[in-house]
Amino acid sequence: MEKITGGEALMLSLKAEGVKTIFGYPGGAIMPTYDSLYDYTRGEKKAFDHILVRHEQAAAHAAEGYARVSGNVGVTLVTSGPGVTNTLTGVADAMMDSTPIVVIAGQVTTSVLGSDAFQEVDLVDVAQPITKWAYQIRSAKDVAWAVSRAFFIARSGRPGPVVLDFTKNAQTELIDYVPANVDFIRSYVPYPTPREEDIKAAAEIINNAKKPMALVGQGVELGNAQEELRTFLEKADIPAGRTLMGLSALPSNHKLNMGMLGMHGSFSVNLKEQEADVLIAIGMRFSDRVTGNLERYAKQAKIIHLDIDPSEIDKCVKTTVSVIGDCKQSLPALTALVNKADHSDWKESFQPLRQKEIEKVITPATKPTEGPLLMGEVAHAVAKATNSESVLVTDVGQNQLMSARYFKYHKNRSIITSGGMGTMGYGLPAAMGATYGAPDRTICCFMGDGGLQMMIQEFGTIMEHHIPVKMILLNNNYLGNVRQWQDMFFNHKQSFTPMTNPDFGKIAEAYGIAFRRCAERADLQDAIKEMLDTDGPFLLETIIKPDANVEPMTAPGKAVDEMILNIDC
């Protein structure tokens, strides 16, 4: 076999992992690999689509969006120094939200490592705290092994990001390429086997429960255990709340779905957590945004925690029984031991609280009859127009919370948002990646005027590749979520939250992106129809009430049952 360079070995290794799409940005230290990539994006060797982003942070977020909607590993290829450090916000975001991506970065030649060479950064040491694995490839012979190991680590167990630091000499060295297949790493146990005694103990508690409640997280989606979840809930007749990241793990219209958990979740779910006698947490990590004040969280309940990651057990909330393992395995085992149950009275007790929220919050937010447009009605209208089958991608802030609340989810992997990091600027590039991960689905990206401008340069990527993302801009001329907190907790001192914005229509026109501005309720339906009927990308700017708040809300430091339905600042 003819000898090949380390750069071409990387191409063959990525091809062996089933990679189809790469999000990247070239530069000096990764140039030899880009030279090899050229041949693998065209002609007889074609294996990849390479999406040239306009900023490396966007490459990482695009890889996240691709991974989240497809379930496959997202791939980013960048240069050394500022190129790869620009990706690290996305790497940290992926770590917090358990998103499998592999970032491959160029590095200076091995002989000058540690000399502060041009665009050198100690990537491995910088990246280790925010990755599952970070490794420097110093020889071309290690490429196949390192790539196979990287993908195995990224996608297995609790998924997450991996960073490979690819020295320039390793990219140019000639080797006899030998494929690698890493499927075992000593001391790394990605799929712990649930203990039978833990399953039995959990089943006994559930069988004796009068007021059980399930807390459903993204782990169900990551483990592809959506059907196993429904079977379990239906047999044991357990009402469920879903975390922000786990919203599409259970269909919105399922009879046991009671709503969203958390600071801006459903009124009934948050209050009933404090009444349940058993809480069954499935693939969720008891984030502070879910629990509120930990000292007063669910003290009356026995806690059963199903999770694949042992480090999450007892980290925030003390459990009565923990079941460590993949929920696709642990849920059927638990289902086999729980009794067929009927908790009708308990489920019915949610209804008065749900009705109260509908009357005081949901109807006013989604079906107003006068005044400026509201975020909730825009999200509700877009969801309805897409038959609740589109993928919701959000940025961060009020746009995120309102669209997540008022979208509906009928299909798996239907929400892509930055949960743990809360990364502004995430939405637009994540939506770009999602269009490649799910090309047969409509991708609807909700953004605020602040978050859009953090990644507005990606209009160039959308223009070049004609990426058909539907962008809904909720423009209130504020950093809205911070403004809400300032009004509530800082005596209305709106310190640097009002924004003077550009003419987004002219910017869209410059990039050849179809655009419409909607400020009147009477025009909303027609504007949404035009957006969805347009072939290719579309930016719909909606002019939103400037001082609208996200309701309901559990204030910081408060218990979840102290949730405020209507905010009066």
XYZ file of C-alpha atoms in Angstrom:
569
model
C 0.000 0.000 0.000
C 1.270 3.483 -0.894
C 2.366 5.553 2.066
C 0.098 8.448 2.968
C 0.416 11.564 5.116
C -0.968 11.912 8.608
C -3.483 14.387 7.197
C -4.843 11.798 4.788
C -4.799 9.204 7.575
C -7.135 11.520 9.452
C -9.471 11.582 6.445
C -9.564 7.803 6.253
C -10.085 7.520 10.003
C -12.990 9.999 9.969
C -14.510 8.149 7.033
C -14.234 4.888 8.997
C -16.203 6.522 11.833
C -19.060 7.349 9.460
C -18.437 11.104 9.433
C -20.325 12.911 6.669
C -20.121 16.572 7.667
C -17.250 18.654 9.059
C -17.634 22.195 10.384
C -14.386 24.086 10.227
C -12.079 26.991 9.478
C -8.569 26.587 8.053
C -5.330 28.191 9.242
C -1.596 27.747 9.218
C -1.165 24.885 11.692
C -3.928 22.755 10.159
C -3.155 23.572 6.523
C -1.594 20.187 5.646
C -4.773 18.455 6.795
C -6.933 20.863 4.799
C -4.791 20.011 1.792
C -5.801 16.368 2.267
C -9.413 17.346 2.970
C -9.647 19.057 -0.421
C -9.496 15.716 -2.216
C -12.065 14.164 0.125
C -14.717 16.782 -0.613
C -14.854 16.223 -4.374
C -14.274 13.683 -7.102
C -13.847 9.943 -6.640
C -12.571 10.277 -3.080
C -15.478 12.458 -1.925
C -16.526 11.472 1.579
C -17.352 14.701 3.405
C -19.202 17.966 3.171
C -17.104 20.702 4.731
C -19.042 23.692 6.031
C -16.873 26.803 6.208
C -18.116 28.796 9.196
C -17.215 32.433 9.802
C -15.994 31.967 13.401
C -14.581 28.902 15.118
C -17.014 29.111 18.037
C -19.753 28.634 15.465
C -18.029 25.474 14.231
C -18.258 23.926 17.696
C -21.898 24.942 18.184
C -22.789 23.682 14.704
C -21.214 20.334 15.570
C -23.336 20.344 18.740
C -26.524 20.998 16.806
C -25.653 18.238 14.355
C -24.975 15.784 17.178
C -28.037 16.653 19.226
C -30.541 16.152 16.435
C -28.886 13.146 14.769
C -27.436 11.226 17.707
C -24.110 11.025 15.858
C -20.795 12.639 16.749
C -20.317 16.192 15.468
C -16.900 17.101 14.060
C -15.005 20.387 14.062
C -11.690 21.081 12.314
C -9.748 24.260 13.151
C -6.268 25.657 13.442
C -4.093 26.205 16.523
C -3.964 29.093 18.980
C -6.943 31.465 18.659
C -8.597 29.082 16.219
C -9.050 26.340 18.767
C -9.437 28.594 21.801
C -12.411 30.118 19.978
C -14.028 26.669 20.009
C -13.645 26.153 23.759
C -16.917 27.860 24.687
C -18.624 25.270 22.502
C -16.529 22.492 24.041
C -17.541 23.576 27.556
C -21.149 23.821 26.407
C -20.971 20.283 25.026
C -19.489 19.013 28.285
C -22.270 20.546 30.376
C -24.996 19.217 28.076
C -23.470 15.788 27.348
C -23.132 16.409 23.607
C -20.773 14.157 21.611
C -18.407 16.242 19.500
C -14.784 15.802 18.425
C -12.731 18.964 17.915
C -9.539 18.462 15.897
C -7.073 21.324 16.004
C -3.764 21.968 14.341
C -0.718 22.477 16.530
C 2.838 23.675 15.973
C 5.537 21.195 15.064
C 6.651 18.925 17.921
C 10.207 20.268 17.853
C 9.058 23.761 18.895
C 6.418 22.797 21.458
C 6.805 24.854 24.608
C 8.731 27.659 22.889
C 5.766 30.022 22.552
C 5.849 29.543 18.809
C 3.429 31.506 16.656
C -0.168 30.549 17.533
C 0.940 27.908 20.043
C -1.277 27.219 23.040
C -1.085 24.341 25.524
C -4.372 22.958 24.297
C -4.410 19.653 26.168
C -3.952 21.270 29.572
C -6.471 23.999 28.750
C -9.078 21.557 27.455
C -8.807 18.721 29.978
C -11.221 20.188 32.581
C -13.971 20.652 29.981
C -13.625 17.434 27.961
C -14.017 13.708 28.395
C -10.554 13.325 26.848
C -7.910 15.623 25.380
C -4.897 14.209 23.538
C -1.978 15.479 21.469
C -1.081 13.527 18.319
C 2.675 13.813 17.818
C 3.179 11.087 15.243
C 1.215 10.130 12.136
C 1.243 6.474 13.180
C -1.006 7.393 16.128
C -3.724 9.068 14.041
C -5.975 6.050 13.444
C -5.802 4.943 17.087
C -6.402 8.454 18.454
C -9.396 9.103 16.198
C -11.013 5.758 16.967
C -10.486 6.255 20.684
C -11.802 9.824 20.484
C -15.049 8.760 18.825
C -15.495 5.824 21.197
C -15.134 8.111 24.210
C -17.287 10.912 22.767
C -20.270 8.725 21.870
C -20.197 6.059 24.597
C -21.698 6.143 28.070
C -22.563 9.691 29.020
C -21.594 11.452 25.788
C -19.362 14.484 25.678
C -16.626 16.381 23.846
C -13.137 15.200 22.943
C -10.295 17.416 21.711
C -7.415 16.184 19.543
C -4.324 18.390 19.244
C -2.726 17.500 15.876
C 0.911 18.614 15.527
C 1.993 19.830 12.117
C 4.747 17.250 11.706
C 2.235 14.456 12.428
C 0.082 15.843 9.620
C 2.885 15.686 7.055
C 4.707 12.469 8.031
C 4.332 9.520 5.652
C 3.078 6.216 7.066
C 1.591 2.898 6.086
C -2.006 3.459 7.168
C -3.451 0.748 9.425
C -7.094 1.188 10.524
C -7.896 1.038 14.222
C -11.009 0.040 16.148
C -10.983 1.068 19.800
C -13.959 -0.381 21.680
C -12.411 -0.959 25.099
C -10.410 1.223 27.448
C -9.111 -0.165 30.701
C -10.802 1.426 33.747
C -13.381 3.187 31.534
C -16.820 1.618 32.051
C -19.239 3.569 29.854
C -22.209 1.277 30.449
C -22.382 0.089 34.053
C -24.627 -2.909 34.611
C -27.541 -1.971 36.876
C -27.484 -3.975 40.083
C -30.437 -6.301 40.509
C -30.834 -5.385 44.189
C -31.107 -1.689 43.287
C -33.789 -2.408 40.679
C -35.746 -4.448 43.233
C -35.438 -1.754 45.907
C -36.609 0.928 43.477
C -39.558 -1.189 42.335
C -40.642 -1.819 45.918
C -40.686 1.898 46.676
C -42.645 2.650 43.505
C -45.155 -0.121 44.206
C -45.867 1.364 47.633
C -46.093 4.956 46.429
C -49.331 6.915 46.596
C -48.074 10.041 44.873
C -45.194 9.078 42.569
C -43.783 11.503 40.035
C -41.130 11.054 37.330
C -38.537 13.699 36.477
C -37.484 13.087 32.874
C -34.172 14.410 31.572
C -32.130 14.426 28.400
C -30.546 11.109 29.362
C -33.640 9.404 27.967
C -32.971 10.981 24.566
C -29.241 10.301 24.717
C -29.954 6.668 25.544
C -32.658 6.377 22.842
C -34.974 5.090 25.573
C -38.102 7.063 24.694
C -40.232 3.955 24.171
C -38.889 2.331 27.327
C -39.821 5.484 29.236
C -43.396 5.477 27.954
C -43.833 1.795 28.746
C -42.617 2.342 32.295
C -44.762 5.410 32.943
C -47.882 3.854 31.484
C -47.605 0.603 33.432
C -46.989 2.348 36.757
C -49.357 5.223 35.860
C -46.848 7.874 36.920
C -47.244 11.548 35.963
C -44.061 13.100 34.614
C -42.346 16.451 34.422
C -39.589 17.058 31.883
C -36.453 19.149 32.176
C -35.695 21.801 29.556
C -33.199 19.451 27.892
C -35.585 16.503 28.074
C -38.713 18.157 26.687
C -38.988 15.956 23.600
C -38.251 12.694 25.445
C -42.000 12.454 26.091
C -44.545 13.798 23.586
C -46.272 17.005 24.633
C -49.681 15.402 24.147
C -48.944 12.271 26.183
C -51.537 11.759 28.905
C -48.855 11.463 31.614
C -46.939 14.552 30.548
C -47.632 17.260 33.124
C -45.256 19.919 31.789
C -41.798 21.363 32.198
C -39.726 21.344 35.382
C -37.695 24.252 36.586
C -37.437 27.953 37.242
C -39.753 28.860 34.355
C -41.492 25.513 34.085
C -45.083 24.498 34.698
C -46.846 25.694 37.824
C -48.442 22.333 38.624
C -45.255 20.312 38.167
C -43.188 22.535 40.426
C -45.760 22.605 43.199
C -46.470 18.881 43.004
C -42.779 18.018 43.363
C -43.137 19.258 46.918
C -46.115 16.964 47.520
C -44.989 13.735 45.843
C -44.015 10.875 48.128
C -41.654 9.363 45.535
C -39.636 11.145 42.859
C -38.114 9.003 40.102
C -35.349 10.986 38.360
C -34.477 9.505 34.968
C -31.413 10.758 33.128
C -31.360 14.167 34.777
C -28.857 15.835 37.101
C -30.940 17.859 39.586
C -29.723 21.183 38.224
C -30.225 24.211 40.453
C -32.611 25.529 37.789
C -34.813 22.491 38.526
C -34.518 22.177 42.293
C -34.537 25.776 43.453
C -33.473 25.994 47.096
C -31.911 22.605 47.814
C -32.457 22.931 51.552
C -36.201 22.912 50.931
C -36.432 20.642 47.902
C -38.726 17.604 48.118
C -37.918 16.799 51.745
C -41.081 14.712 51.955
C -40.144 12.390 49.088
C -38.110 9.259 48.652
C -35.724 9.832 45.740
C -34.953 7.186 43.118
C -32.249 8.244 40.679
C -31.591 6.410 37.401
C -28.426 7.640 35.705
C -25.551 6.294 33.652
C -22.998 8.533 35.381
C -22.160 7.524 38.986
C -20.782 11.015 39.670
C -24.300 12.452 39.458
C -25.609 10.262 42.281
C -25.992 12.232 45.530
C -24.145 15.192 43.983
C -27.012 17.598 44.555
C -29.885 15.610 46.061
C -29.522 12.679 48.458
C -31.088 9.575 46.962
C -32.959 6.770 48.668
C -32.082 4.313 45.885
C -29.801 4.824 42.904
C -29.812 2.692 39.767
C -26.597 3.221 37.843
C -26.771 2.190 34.206
C -28.048 3.025 30.749
C -31.742 3.862 31.062
C -32.435 1.820 27.936
C -31.416 -1.167 30.066
C -32.511 -0.074 33.539
C -36.008 1.129 32.606
C -37.186 -2.237 31.167
C -35.734 -4.043 34.177
C -37.639 -1.701 36.485
C -40.810 -1.936 34.395
C -40.799 -5.713 34.745
C -40.971 -5.425 38.545
C -43.415 -2.551 39.038
C -47.099 -3.258 39.457
C -49.774 -2.181 37.047
C -51.118 0.826 38.902
C -53.856 3.438 38.874
C -53.016 6.847 40.299
C -56.056 8.666 38.952
C -56.702 10.766 42.044
C -53.090 11.873 42.209
C -53.026 12.784 38.523
C -56.302 14.660 38.806
C -54.852 16.795 41.579
C -52.582 18.441 38.991
C -55.538 19.758 37.019
C -56.652 22.724 39.174
C -53.092 24.035 39.181
C -52.767 23.501 35.440
C -56.054 25.283 34.856
C -54.916 28.190 36.995
C -51.770 28.541 34.900
C -53.761 28.323 31.675
C -56.053 31.129 32.773
C -53.475 33.442 34.314
C -50.387 32.791 32.168
C -50.761 30.570 29.111
C -53.860 32.073 27.495
C -52.704 35.686 27.975
C -49.254 34.761 26.593
C -50.412 32.808 23.537
C -53.789 34.309 22.632
C -53.678 38.035 23.383
C -56.254 40.218 21.679
C -54.590 43.612 21.950
C -51.256 45.305 22.494
C -47.848 44.460 20.990
C -46.839 40.998 19.865
C -45.743 38.618 22.634
C -42.999 35.999 22.558
C -45.356 33.219 23.597
C -47.853 33.833 20.819
C -45.117 33.845 18.176
C -43.694 30.527 19.437
C -47.177 29.028 19.716
C -48.075 30.149 16.193
C -44.875 28.749 14.638
C -45.346 25.401 16.406
C -48.936 25.189 15.200
C -47.979 26.090 11.626
C -45.393 23.275 11.540
C -47.811 20.734 13.056
C -45.437 20.486 16.029
C -43.083 18.334 13.959
C -40.247 20.807 13.452
C -37.044 20.971 15.476
C -36.852 23.863 17.915
C -33.420 25.448 18.241
C -33.059 28.325 20.663
C -30.540 30.884 21.665
C -30.403 31.857 25.342
C -32.595 34.206 27.318
C -36.283 35.027 27.162
C -36.465 33.684 23.595
C -35.245 30.317 24.871
C -37.604 30.062 27.804
C -40.714 31.220 25.982
C -40.190 29.168 22.843
C -39.398 26.055 24.908
C -42.562 26.570 26.962
C -44.924 27.116 24.044
C -43.530 24.814 21.391
C -44.980 21.311 21.188
C -42.933 18.150 20.782
C -44.283 15.098 18.981
C -41.010 13.621 17.727
C -37.811 12.619 19.522
C -34.776 14.916 19.526
C -36.886 17.988 18.810
C -35.265 20.606 21.042
C -31.714 21.904 20.780
C -30.738 24.488 23.362
C -27.839 25.449 25.597
C -28.865 24.216 29.030
C -25.955 24.049 31.455
C -23.777 26.837 30.050
C -26.550 29.128 28.823
C -24.388 30.259 25.902
C -25.634 33.332 24.069
C -24.884 33.034 20.364
C -25.497 29.280 20.460
C -28.755 29.243 18.521
C -27.815 30.288 14.991
C -24.806 27.958 14.472
C -26.537 25.090 16.293
C -29.450 25.483 13.892
C -27.061 25.380 10.942
C -25.634 22.114 12.229
C -29.097 20.700 12.842
C -30.062 21.157 9.198
C -27.239 18.769 8.270
C -28.074 16.356 11.065
C -31.775 16.188 10.132
C -32.078 17.352 6.505
C -35.636 16.036 6.251
C -36.939 18.197 9.123
C -37.804 21.883 9.380
C -35.389 23.688 11.695
C -36.899 26.672 13.516
C -34.380 28.845 15.354
C -35.655 31.346 17.927
C -33.259 34.145 18.862
C -33.233 37.430 20.718
C -31.626 40.549 19.305
C -28.699 40.138 21.717
C -27.899 36.502 20.940
C -28.272 36.922 17.179
C -25.654 39.672 17.119
C -23.155 37.444 18.910
C -23.108 35.139 15.858
C -24.590 37.292 13.089
C -21.494 36.696 10.961
C -22.828 33.180 10.350
C -25.275 34.722 7.884
C -22.264 34.332 5.592
C -22.208 30.571 6.157
C -25.950 30.371 5.590
C -25.599 32.396 2.383
C -22.723 30.352 0.972
C -24.321 26.973 1.634
C -27.948 28.086 1.238
C -28.755 26.489 4.601
C -32.568 26.357 4.909
C -32.870 27.361 8.554
C -35.985 29.312 9.540
C -34.858 32.099 11.887
C -37.377 33.795 14.161
C -36.004 36.937 15.770
C -37.896 38.050 18.883
C -36.762 41.664 18.928
C -37.531 43.674 22.059
C -34.456 45.949 21.896
C -33.287 44.568 25.227
C -31.129 41.930 26.768
C -34.519 40.782 27.938
C -33.785 38.156 30.553
C -31.221 40.308 32.329
C -33.639 43.251 32.134
C -36.344 41.117 33.785
C -34.024 40.256 36.680
C -32.952 43.888 37.000
C -36.582 44.966 37.224
C -37.409 42.241 39.743
C -34.352 42.199 41.978
C -32.347 45.388 41.295
C -35.007 48.061 41.702
C -35.542 48.588 37.957
C -31.945 49.723 37.412
C -31.609 48.620 33.799
C -27.842 48.700 33.735
C -26.720 48.348 30.116
C -29.559 46.085 29.002
C -31.388 48.380 26.519
C -29.995 47.818 23.013
C -29.791 50.027 19.946
C -30.113 47.608 17.073
C -29.336 47.769 13.352
C -31.772 47.313 10.508
C -31.820 43.509 10.424
C -33.676 43.563 7.109
C -30.828 45.355 5.362
C -28.332 42.925 6.857
C -30.399 39.951 5.657
C -30.646 41.532 2.204
C -26.871 41.949 2.064
C -26.490 38.220 2.664
C -29.236 37.246 0.223
C -31.476 35.890 2.979
C -35.238 36.254 2.578
C -36.658 38.584 5.203
C -39.896 39.898 6.633
C -40.588 42.163 9.574
C -43.812 41.626 11.505
C -45.054 44.105 14.092
C -48.813 43.544 13.865
C -50.786 40.602 15.171
C -52.954 40.587 12.071
C -49.879 39.884 9.921
C -48.333 37.110 12.005
C -49.949 34.064 10.406
C -49.207 35.271 6.892
C -45.608 36.075 7.828
C -45.072 32.591 9.271
C -46.600 31.010 6.173
C -44.280 33.010 3.940
C -41.303 31.892 6.037
C -42.232 28.212 5.869
C -43.130 28.333 2.177
C -39.809 29.944 1.215
C -37.220 27.577 -0.201
C -34.017 28.192 1.716
C -33.162 30.402 4.680
C -35.562 32.996 6.035
C -35.296 35.631 8.777
C -38.607 36.613 10.358
C -38.170 39.598 12.650
C -41.045 40.000 15.102
C -41.319 43.215 17.067
C -42.044 42.139 20.622
C -43.408 43.994 23.650
C -40.226 45.449 25.204
C -40.968 44.813 28.878
C -42.711 41.432 28.670
C -41.641 38.921 31.328
C -41.222 35.163 31.319
C -43.896 33.746 33.615
C -44.225 31.839 35.884
C -40.940 32.020 37.764
C -39.265 30.610 40.844
C -37.044 33.381 42.153
C -33.418 32.561 43.035
C -33.090 31.145 46.543
C -36.751 30.203 46.733
C -38.295 26.737 46.957
C -39.981 25.411 43.834
C -43.435 25.616 45.441
C -42.899 29.365 45.940
C -43.289 29.851 42.216
C -44.761 33.193 41.146
C -47.517 32.920 38.543
C -47.696 36.567 37.542
C -44.751 38.913 37.925
C -45.549 42.418 39.090
C -42.353 44.440 39.009
